[in-house]
Amino acid sequence: MLGKGQSIYMDGQELPLESTYFTLDGKEVAFSEVSKENTFALAMNKNITIWADGVKLVCGSDSAWSYYKMGAFQDEVTAHVEAGMSPMEAIVCATSTSAECLEILDETGTLEPGKRADAIIVHGDPSEDITALHDVDTVVKAGQIVKRGGMMTL
């Protein structure tokens, strides 16, 4: 938890901890009560709120929360669903929206002729059950199968 001597700043202004609140699971939570356990939920709640307001939200494996390991891309996509996106909305954020924000959508981000084919083939339907992203059968990189059934093919 945040404690004495620690401050929260927003827009360059120090905020008093006891008068700063966030909504978490429909309840107001004082910032002074923020703990490791609910920090991730607060951040995802804010992300989903700004996404609903039209801000583009992307996924990337360049950082991690204490709730998933560095590079655990599927966990990040799953976290978006747990925060309120549909599975397909989270997949779009992870693929085409990410490519669009990196200004490489003409090269990658969707599966279509002329684009670099980086994809995974999973058991199940992640548009219905996002956890299917964790059950990868085949990895395709630049149009070449590099892993199938848990075995590298290079």
mmCIF file with all atom_site columns, C-alpha atoms in Angstrom:
data_model
loop_
_atom_site.group_PDB
_atom_site.id
_atom_site.type_symbol
_atom_site.label_atom_id
_atom_site.label_alt_id
_atom_site.label_comp_id
_atom_site.label_asym_id
_atom_site.label_entity_id
_atom_site.label_seq_id
_atom_site.pdbx_PDB_ins_code
_atom_site.Cartn_x
_atom_site.Cartn_y
_atom_site.Cartn_z
_atom_site.occupancy
_atom_site.B_iso_or_equiv
_atom_site.pdbx_formal_charge
_atom_site.auth_seq_id
_atom_site.auth_comp_id
_atom_site.auth_asym_id
_atom_site.auth_atom_id
_atom_site.pdbx_PDB_model_num
ATOM 1   C CA . MET A 1 1   ? 0.000   0.000   0.000   1.00 0.00 ? 1   MET A CA 1
ATOM 2   C CA . LEU A 1 2   ? 1.013   3.600   -0.423  1.00 0.00 ? 2   LEU A CA 1
ATOM 3   C CA . GLY A 1 3   ? 1.961   5.177   2.842   1.00 0.00 ? 3   GLY A CA 1
ATOM 4   C CA . LYS A 1 4   ? 3.206   8.285   4.575   1.00 0.00 ? 4   LYS A CA 1
ATOM 5   C CA . GLY A 1 5   ? 5.763   10.182  2.584   1.00 0.00 ? 5   GLY A CA 1
ATOM 6   C CA . GLN A 1 6   ? 4.553   8.778   -0.741  1.00 0.00 ? 6   GLN A CA 1
ATOM 7   C CA . SER A 1 7   ? 2.693   11.000  -3.163  1.00 0.00 ? 7   SER A CA 1
ATOM 8   C CA . ILE A 1 8   ? 0.583   10.623  -6.263  1.00 0.00 ? 8   ILE A CA 1
ATOM 9   C CA . TYR A 1 9   ? 0.962   13.171  -9.045  1.00 0.00 ? 9   TYR A CA 1
ATOM 10  C CA . MET A 1 10  ? -1.483  13.791  -11.866 1.00 0.00 ? 10  MET A CA 1
ATOM 11  C CA . ASP A 1 11  ? -0.939  16.502  -14.474 1.00 0.00 ? 11  ASP A CA 1
ATOM 12  C CA . GLY A 1 12  ? 1.941   17.848  -12.389 1.00 0.00 ? 12  GLY A CA 1
ATOM 13  C CA . GLN A 1 13  ? -0.213  18.352  -9.295  1.00 0.00 ? 13  GLN A CA 1
ATOM 14  C CA . GLU A 1 14  ? 0.295   16.460  -6.049  1.00 0.00 ? 14  GLU A CA 1
ATOM 15  C CA . LEU A 1 15  ? -2.909  14.740  -5.001  1.00 0.00 ? 15  LEU A CA 1
ATOM 16  C CA . PRO A 1 16  ? -3.790  14.072  -1.367  1.00 0.00 ? 16  PRO A CA 1
ATOM 17  C CA . LEU A 1 17  ? -4.001  10.316  -1.004  1.00 0.00 ? 17  LEU A CA 1
ATOM 18  C CA . GLU A 1 18  ? -7.025  10.297  1.249   1.00 0.00 ? 18  GLU A CA 1
ATOM 19  C CA . SER A 1 19  ? -9.152  12.329  -1.198  1.00 0.00 ? 19  SER A CA 1
ATOM 20  C CA . THR A 1 20  ? -8.217  10.510  -4.398  1.00 0.00 ? 20  THR A CA 1
ATOM 21  C CA . TYR A 1 21  ? -10.544 7.703   -5.452  1.00 0.00 ? 21  TYR A CA 1
ATOM 22  C CA . PHE A 1 22  ? -10.785 5.192   -8.276  1.00 0.00 ? 22  PHE A CA 1
ATOM 23  C CA . THR A 1 23  ? -13.580 2.848   -9.158  1.00 0.00 ? 23  THR A CA 1
ATOM 24  C CA . LEU A 1 24  ? -12.672 -0.814  -8.798  1.00 0.00 ? 24  LEU A CA 1
ATOM 25  C CA . ASP A 1 25  ? -15.293 -3.496  -9.362  1.00 0.00 ? 25  ASP A CA 1
ATOM 26  C CA . GLY A 1 26  ? -18.019 -0.882  -8.939  1.00 0.00 ? 26  GLY A CA 1
ATOM 27  C CA . LYS A 1 27  ? -16.682 0.376   -5.594  1.00 0.00 ? 27  LYS A CA 1
ATOM 28  C CA . GLU A 1 28  ? -14.765 3.552   -4.813  1.00 0.00 ? 28  GLU A CA 1
ATOM 29  C CA . VAL A 1 29  ? -11.249 2.786   -3.584  1.00 0.00 ? 29  VAL A CA 1
ATOM 30  C CA . ALA A 1 30  ? -9.094  5.448   -1.921  1.00 0.00 ? 30  ALA A CA 1
ATOM 31  C CA . PHE A 1 31  ? -5.689  5.762   -3.553  1.00 0.00 ? 31  PHE A CA 1
ATOM 32  C CA . SER A 1 32  ? -4.203  5.369   -0.069  1.00 0.00 ? 32  SER A CA 1
ATOM 33  C CA . GLU A 1 33  ? -5.669  1.842   -0.107  1.00 0.00 ? 33  GLU A CA 1
ATOM 34  C CA . VAL A 1 34  ? -4.009  0.832   -3.383  1.00 0.00 ? 34  VAL A CA 1
ATOM 35  C CA . SER A 1 35  ? -2.089  -2.374  -2.926  1.00 0.00 ? 35  SER A CA 1
ATOM 36  C CA . LYS A 1 36  ? -0.114  -4.693  -5.176  1.00 0.00 ? 36  LYS A CA 1
ATOM 37  C CA . GLU A 1 37  ? -3.200  -6.884  -5.434  1.00 0.00 ? 37  GLU A CA 1
ATOM 38  C CA . ASN A 1 38  ? -5.447  -4.195  -6.895  1.00 0.00 ? 38  ASN A CA 1
ATOM 39  C CA . THR A 1 39  ? -2.924  -2.016  -8.785  1.00 0.00 ? 39  THR A CA 1
ATOM 40  C CA . PHE A 1 40  ? -3.263  -4.139  -11.919 1.00 0.00 ? 40  PHE A CA 1
ATOM 41  C CA . ALA A 1 41  ? -7.053  -4.079  -11.748 1.00 0.00 ? 41  ALA A CA 1
ATOM 42  C CA . LEU A 1 42  ? -7.021  -0.284  -11.353 1.00 0.00 ? 42  LEU A CA 1
ATOM 43  C CA . ALA A 1 43  ? -4.724  0.143   -14.342 1.00 0.00 ? 43  ALA A CA 1
ATOM 44  C CA . MET A 1 44  ? -6.772  -2.172  -16.552 1.00 0.00 ? 44  MET A CA 1
ATOM 45  C CA . ASN A 1 45  ? -9.978  -0.437  -15.444 1.00 0.00 ? 45  ASN A CA 1
ATOM 46  C CA . LYS A 1 46  ? -8.490  2.891   -16.556 1.00 0.00 ? 46  LYS A CA 1
ATOM 47  C CA . ASN A 1 47  ? -7.252  1.397   -19.829 1.00 0.00 ? 47  ASN A CA 1
ATOM 48  C CA . ILE A 1 48  ? -10.664 -0.001  -20.685 1.00 0.00 ? 48  ILE A CA 1
ATOM 49  C CA . THR A 1 49  ? -12.316 3.312   -19.780 1.00 0.00 ? 49  THR A CA 1
ATOM 50  C CA . ILE A 1 50  ? -10.100 5.319   -22.121 1.00 0.00 ? 50  ILE A CA 1
ATOM 51  C CA . TRP A 1 51  ? -10.437 2.630   -24.823 1.00 0.00 ? 51  TRP A CA 1
ATOM 52  C CA . ALA A 1 52  ? -14.223 2.909   -24.582 1.00 0.00 ? 52  ALA A CA 1
ATOM 53  C CA . ASP A 1 53  ? -13.782 6.666   -25.085 1.00 0.00 ? 53  ASP A CA 1
ATOM 54  C CA . GLY A 1 54  ? -11.956 6.026   -28.374 1.00 0.00 ? 54  GLY A CA 1
ATOM 55  C CA . VAL A 1 55  ? -8.273  5.875   -27.357 1.00 0.00 ? 55  VAL A CA 1
ATOM 56  C CA . LYS A 1 56  ? -6.431  3.106   -29.203 1.00 0.00 ? 56  LYS A CA 1
ATOM 57  C CA . LEU A 1 57  ? -5.244  0.390   -26.858 1.00 0.00 ? 57  LEU A CA 1
ATOM 58  C CA . VAL A 1 58  ? -2.534  -2.018  -27.974 1.00 0.00 ? 58  VAL A CA 1
ATOM 59  C CA . CYS A 1 59  ? -0.752  -5.064  -26.605 1.00 0.00 ? 59  CYS A CA 1
ATOM 60  C CA . GLY A 1 60  ? 2.965   -5.613  -26.462 1.00 0.00 ? 60  GLY A CA 1
ATOM 61  C CA . SER A 1 61  ? 5.320   -7.896  -24.640 1.00 0.00 ? 61  SER A CA 1
ATOM 62  C CA . ASP A 1 62  ? 7.887   -5.209  -23.816 1.00 0.00 ? 62  ASP A CA 1
ATOM 63  C CA . SER A 1 63  ? 6.697   -4.731  -20.256 1.00 0.00 ? 63  SER A CA 1
ATOM 64  C CA . ALA A 1 64  ? 4.981   -6.793  -17.630 1.00 0.00 ? 64  ALA A CA 1
ATOM 65  C CA . TRP A 1 65  ? 2.932   -6.454  -14.498 1.00 0.00 ? 65  TRP A CA 1
ATOM 66  C CA . SER A 1 66  ? 3.503   -8.641  -11.512 1.00 0.00 ? 66  SER A CA 1
ATOM 67  C CA . TYR A 1 67  ? 0.535   -10.643 -12.812 1.00 0.00 ? 67  TYR A CA 1
ATOM 68  C CA . TYR A 1 68  ? 2.229   -11.945 -15.950 1.00 0.00 ? 68  TYR A CA 1
ATOM 69  C CA . LYS A 1 69  ? 5.823   -12.511 -16.988 1.00 0.00 ? 69  LYS A CA 1
ATOM 70  C CA . MET A 1 70  ? 7.800   -10.414 -19.440 1.00 0.00 ? 70  MET A CA 1
ATOM 71  C CA . GLY A 1 71  ? 6.959   -11.652 -22.916 1.00 0.00 ? 71  GLY A CA 1
ATOM 72  C CA . ALA A 1 72  ? 3.743   -13.358 -21.829 1.00 0.00 ? 72  ALA A CA 1
ATOM 73  C CA . PHE A 1 73  ? 1.823   -11.841 -24.724 1.00 0.00 ? 73  PHE A CA 1
ATOM 74  C CA . GLN A 1 74  ? -1.185  -14.153 -24.424 1.00 0.00 ? 74  GLN A CA 1
ATOM 75  C CA . ASP A 1 75  ? -1.542  -13.188 -20.760 1.00 0.00 ? 75  ASP A CA 1
ATOM 76  C CA . GLU A 1 76  ? -1.703  -9.522  -21.724 1.00 0.00 ? 76  GLU A CA 1
ATOM 77  C CA . VAL A 1 77  ? -4.429  -10.185 -24.298 1.00 0.00 ? 77  VAL A CA 1
ATOM 78  C CA . THR A 1 78  ? -6.297  -12.281 -21.716 1.00 0.00 ? 78  THR A CA 1
ATOM 79  C CA . ALA A 1 79  ? -6.010  -9.407  -19.206 1.00 0.00 ? 79  ALA A CA 1
ATOM 80  C CA . HIS A 1 80  ? -7.807  -7.121  -21.658 1.00 0.00 ? 80  HIS A CA 1
ATOM 81  C CA . VAL A 1 81  ? -10.700 -9.579  -21.755 1.00 0.00 ? 81  VAL A CA 1
ATOM 82  C CA . GLU A 1 82  ? -10.733 -9.877  -17.967 1.00 0.00 ? 82  GLU A CA 1
ATOM 83  C CA . ALA A 1 83  ? -10.936 -6.066  -17.819 1.00 0.00 ? 83  ALA A CA 1
ATOM 84  C CA . GLY A 1 84  ? -14.037 -5.958  -20.012 1.00 0.00 ? 84  GLY A CA 1
ATOM 85  C CA . MET A 1 85  ? -13.210 -6.331  -23.709 1.00 0.00 ? 85  MET A CA 1
ATOM 86  C CA . SER A 1 86  ? -14.720 -9.110  -25.765 1.00 0.00 ? 86  SER A CA 1
ATOM 87  C CA . PRO A 1 87  ? -12.189 -11.722 -26.890 1.00 0.00 ? 87  PRO A CA 1
ATOM 88  C CA . MET A 1 88  ? -12.332 -10.431 -30.487 1.00 0.00 ? 88  MET A CA 1
ATOM 89  C CA . GLU A 1 89  ? -11.829 -6.813  -29.378 1.00 0.00 ? 89  GLU A CA 1
ATOM 90  C CA . ALA A 1 90  ? -8.727  -7.868  -27.442 1.00 0.00 ? 90  ALA A CA 1
ATOM 91  C CA . ILE A 1 91  ? -7.396  -9.833  -30.440 1.00 0.00 ? 91  ILE A CA 1
ATOM 92  C CA . VAL A 1 92  ? -7.870  -6.796  -32.693 1.00 0.00 ? 92  VAL A CA 1
ATOM 93  C CA . CYS A 1 93  ? -6.007  -4.607  -30.161 1.00 0.00 ? 93  CYS A CA 1
ATOM 94  C CA . ALA A 1 94  ? -3.183  -7.155  -30.121 1.00 0.00 ? 94  ALA A CA 1
ATOM 95  C CA . THR A 1 95  ? -2.913  -7.437  -33.899 1.00 0.00 ? 95  THR A CA 1
ATOM 96  C CA . SER A 1 96  ? -4.196  -4.820  -36.323 1.00 0.00 ? 96  SER A CA 1
ATOM 97  C CA . THR A 1 97  ? -4.475  -1.915  -33.861 1.00 0.00 ? 97  THR A CA 1
ATOM 98  C CA . SER A 1 98  ? -0.935  -2.557  -32.614 1.00 0.00 ? 98  SER A CA 1
ATOM 99  C CA . ALA A 1 99  ? 0.355   -2.614  -36.210 1.00 0.00 ? 99  ALA A CA 1
ATOM 100 C CA . GLU A 1 100 ? -1.622  0.522   -37.040 1.00 0.00 ? 100 GLU A CA 1
ATOM 101 C CA . CYS A 1 101 ? -0.146  2.434   -34.084 1.00 0.00 ? 101 CYS A CA 1
ATOM 102 C CA . LEU A 1 102 ? 3.353   1.327   -35.111 1.00 0.00 ? 102 LEU A CA 1
ATOM 103 C CA . GLU A 1 103 ? 2.580   2.507   -38.656 1.00 0.00 ? 103 GLU A CA 1
ATOM 104 C CA . ILE A 1 104 ? 3.260   -0.955  -40.113 1.00 0.00 ? 104 ILE A CA 1
ATOM 105 C CA . LEU A 1 105 ? -0.316  -2.012  -40.853 1.00 0.00 ? 105 LEU A CA 1
ATOM 106 C CA . ASP A 1 106 ? 0.523   -2.141  -44.564 1.00 0.00 ? 106 ASP A CA 1
ATOM 107 C CA . GLU A 1 107 ? 3.082   -4.888  -43.742 1.00 0.00 ? 107 GLU A CA 1
ATOM 108 C CA . THR A 1 108 ? 1.531   -6.880  -40.891 1.00 0.00 ? 108 THR A CA 1
ATOM 109 C CA . GLY A 1 109 ? -1.294  -6.958  -38.350 1.00 0.00 ? 109 GLY A CA 1
ATOM 110 C CA . THR A 1 110 ? -3.872  -8.748  -40.476 1.00 0.00 ? 110 THR A CA 1
ATOM 111 C CA . LEU A 1 111 ? -3.749  -11.912 -42.559 1.00 0.00 ? 111 LEU A CA 1
ATOM 112 C CA . GLU A 1 112 ? -4.100  -10.878 -46.181 1.00 0.00 ? 112 GLU A CA 1
ATOM 113 C CA . PRO A 1 113 ? -2.179  -11.255 -49.445 1.00 0.00 ? 113 PRO A CA 1
ATOM 114 C CA . GLY A 1 114 ? 1.036   -9.253  -49.629 1.00 0.00 ? 114 GLY A CA 1
ATOM 115 C CA . LYS A 1 115 ? 1.539   -8.973  -45.873 1.00 0.00 ? 115 LYS A CA 1
ATOM 116 C CA . ARG A 1 116 ? 4.137   -10.752 -43.751 1.00 0.00 ? 116 ARG A CA 1
ATOM 117 C CA . ALA A 1 117 ? 2.469   -13.863 -42.387 1.00 0.00 ? 117 ALA A CA 1
ATOM 118 C CA . ASP A 1 118 ? 3.204   -14.066 -38.665 1.00 0.00 ? 118 ASP A CA 1
ATOM 119 C CA . ALA A 1 119 ? 0.509   -16.106 -36.949 1.00 0.00 ? 119 ALA A CA 1
ATOM 120 C CA . ILE A 1 120 ? -0.295  -18.779 -34.443 1.00 0.00 ? 120 ILE A CA 1
ATOM 121 C CA . ILE A 1 121 ? -2.666  -21.683 -34.914 1.00 0.00 ? 121 ILE A CA 1
ATOM 122 C CA . VAL A 1 122 ? -4.356  -22.706 -31.689 1.00 0.00 ? 122 VAL A CA 1
ATOM 123 C CA . HIS A 1 123 ? -6.619  -25.468 -30.473 1.00 0.00 ? 123 HIS A CA 1
ATOM 124 C CA . GLY A 1 124 ? -10.011 -23.907 -29.880 1.00 0.00 ? 124 GLY A CA 1
ATOM 125 C CA . ASP A 1 125 ? -11.621 -20.620 -30.858 1.00 0.00 ? 125 ASP A CA 1
ATOM 126 C CA . PRO A 1 126 ? -10.037 -17.603 -29.146 1.00 0.00 ? 126 PRO A CA 1
ATOM 127 C CA . SER A 1 127 ? -12.822 -15.344 -30.436 1.00 0.00 ? 127 SER A CA 1
ATOM 128 C CA . GLU A 1 128 ? -15.098 -17.268 -28.062 1.00 0.00 ? 128 GLU A CA 1
ATOM 129 C CA . ASP A 1 129 ? -12.615 -18.331 -25.363 1.00 0.00 ? 129 ASP A CA 1
ATOM 130 C CA . ILE A 1 130 ? -9.488  -16.152 -25.142 1.00 0.00 ? 130 ILE A CA 1
ATOM 131 C CA . THR A 1 131 ? -7.648  -18.807 -23.129 1.00 0.00 ? 131 THR A CA 1
ATOM 132 C CA . ALA A 1 132 ? -7.335  -20.804 -26.380 1.00 0.00 ? 132 ALA A CA 1
ATOM 133 C CA . LEU A 1 133 ? -4.404  -18.459 -27.166 1.00 0.00 ? 133 LEU A CA 1
ATOM 134 C CA . HIS A 1 134 ? -2.429  -20.461 -24.606 1.00 0.00 ? 134 HIS A CA 1
ATOM 135 C CA . ASP A 1 135 ? -2.935  -23.756 -26.455 1.00 0.00 ? 135 ASP A CA 1
ATOM 136 C CA . VAL A 1 136 ? -0.677  -23.084 -29.460 1.00 0.00 ? 136 VAL A CA 1
ATOM 137 C CA . ASP A 1 137 ? -0.211  -25.867 -31.997 1.00 0.00 ? 137 ASP A CA 1
ATOM 138 C CA . THR A 1 138 ? 1.672   -24.073 -34.778 1.00 0.00 ? 138 THR A CA 1
ATOM 139 C CA . VAL A 1 139 ? 3.756   -20.897 -35.061 1.00 0.00 ? 139 VAL A CA 1
ATOM 140 C CA . VAL A 1 140 ? 4.160   -19.254 -38.480 1.00 0.00 ? 140 VAL A CA 1
ATOM 141 C CA . LYS A 1 141 ? 6.829   -16.564 -38.901 1.00 0.00 ? 141 LYS A CA 1
ATOM 142 C CA . ALA A 1 142 ? 7.184   -14.689 -42.183 1.00 0.00 ? 142 ALA A CA 1
ATOM 143 C CA . GLY A 1 143 ? 5.091   -17.368 -43.884 1.00 0.00 ? 143 GLY A CA 1
ATOM 144 C CA . GLN A 1 144 ? 7.213   -20.283 -42.658 1.00 0.00 ? 144 GLN A CA 1
ATOM 145 C CA . ILE A 1 145 ? 6.135   -22.826 -40.055 1.00 0.00 ? 145 ILE A CA 1
ATOM 146 C CA . VAL A 1 146 ? 8.733   -22.620 -37.301 1.00 0.00 ? 146 VAL A CA 1
ATOM 147 C CA . LYS A 1 147 ? 7.001   -24.677 -34.615 1.00 0.00 ? 147 LYS A CA 1
ATOM 148 C CA . ARG A 1 148 ? 4.375   -27.371 -34.853 1.00 0.00 ? 148 ARG A CA 1
ATOM 149 C CA . GLY A 1 149 ? 3.021   -29.545 -32.093 1.00 0.00 ? 149 GLY A CA 1
ATOM 150 C CA . GLY A 1 150 ? 5.624   -28.236 -29.650 1.00 0.00 ? 150 GLY A CA 1
ATOM 151 C CA . MET A 1 151 ? 8.569   -29.054 -31.947 1.00 0.00 ? 151 MET A CA 1
ATOM 152 C CA . MET A 1 152 ? 10.769  -26.502 -33.682 1.00 0.00 ? 152 MET A CA 1
ATOM 153 C CA . THR A 1 153 ? 10.869  -27.104 -37.455 1.00 0.00 ? 153 THR A CA 1
ATOM 154 C CA . LEU A 1 154 ? 13.942  -25.099 -38.422 1.00 0.00 ? 154 LEU A CA 1
#
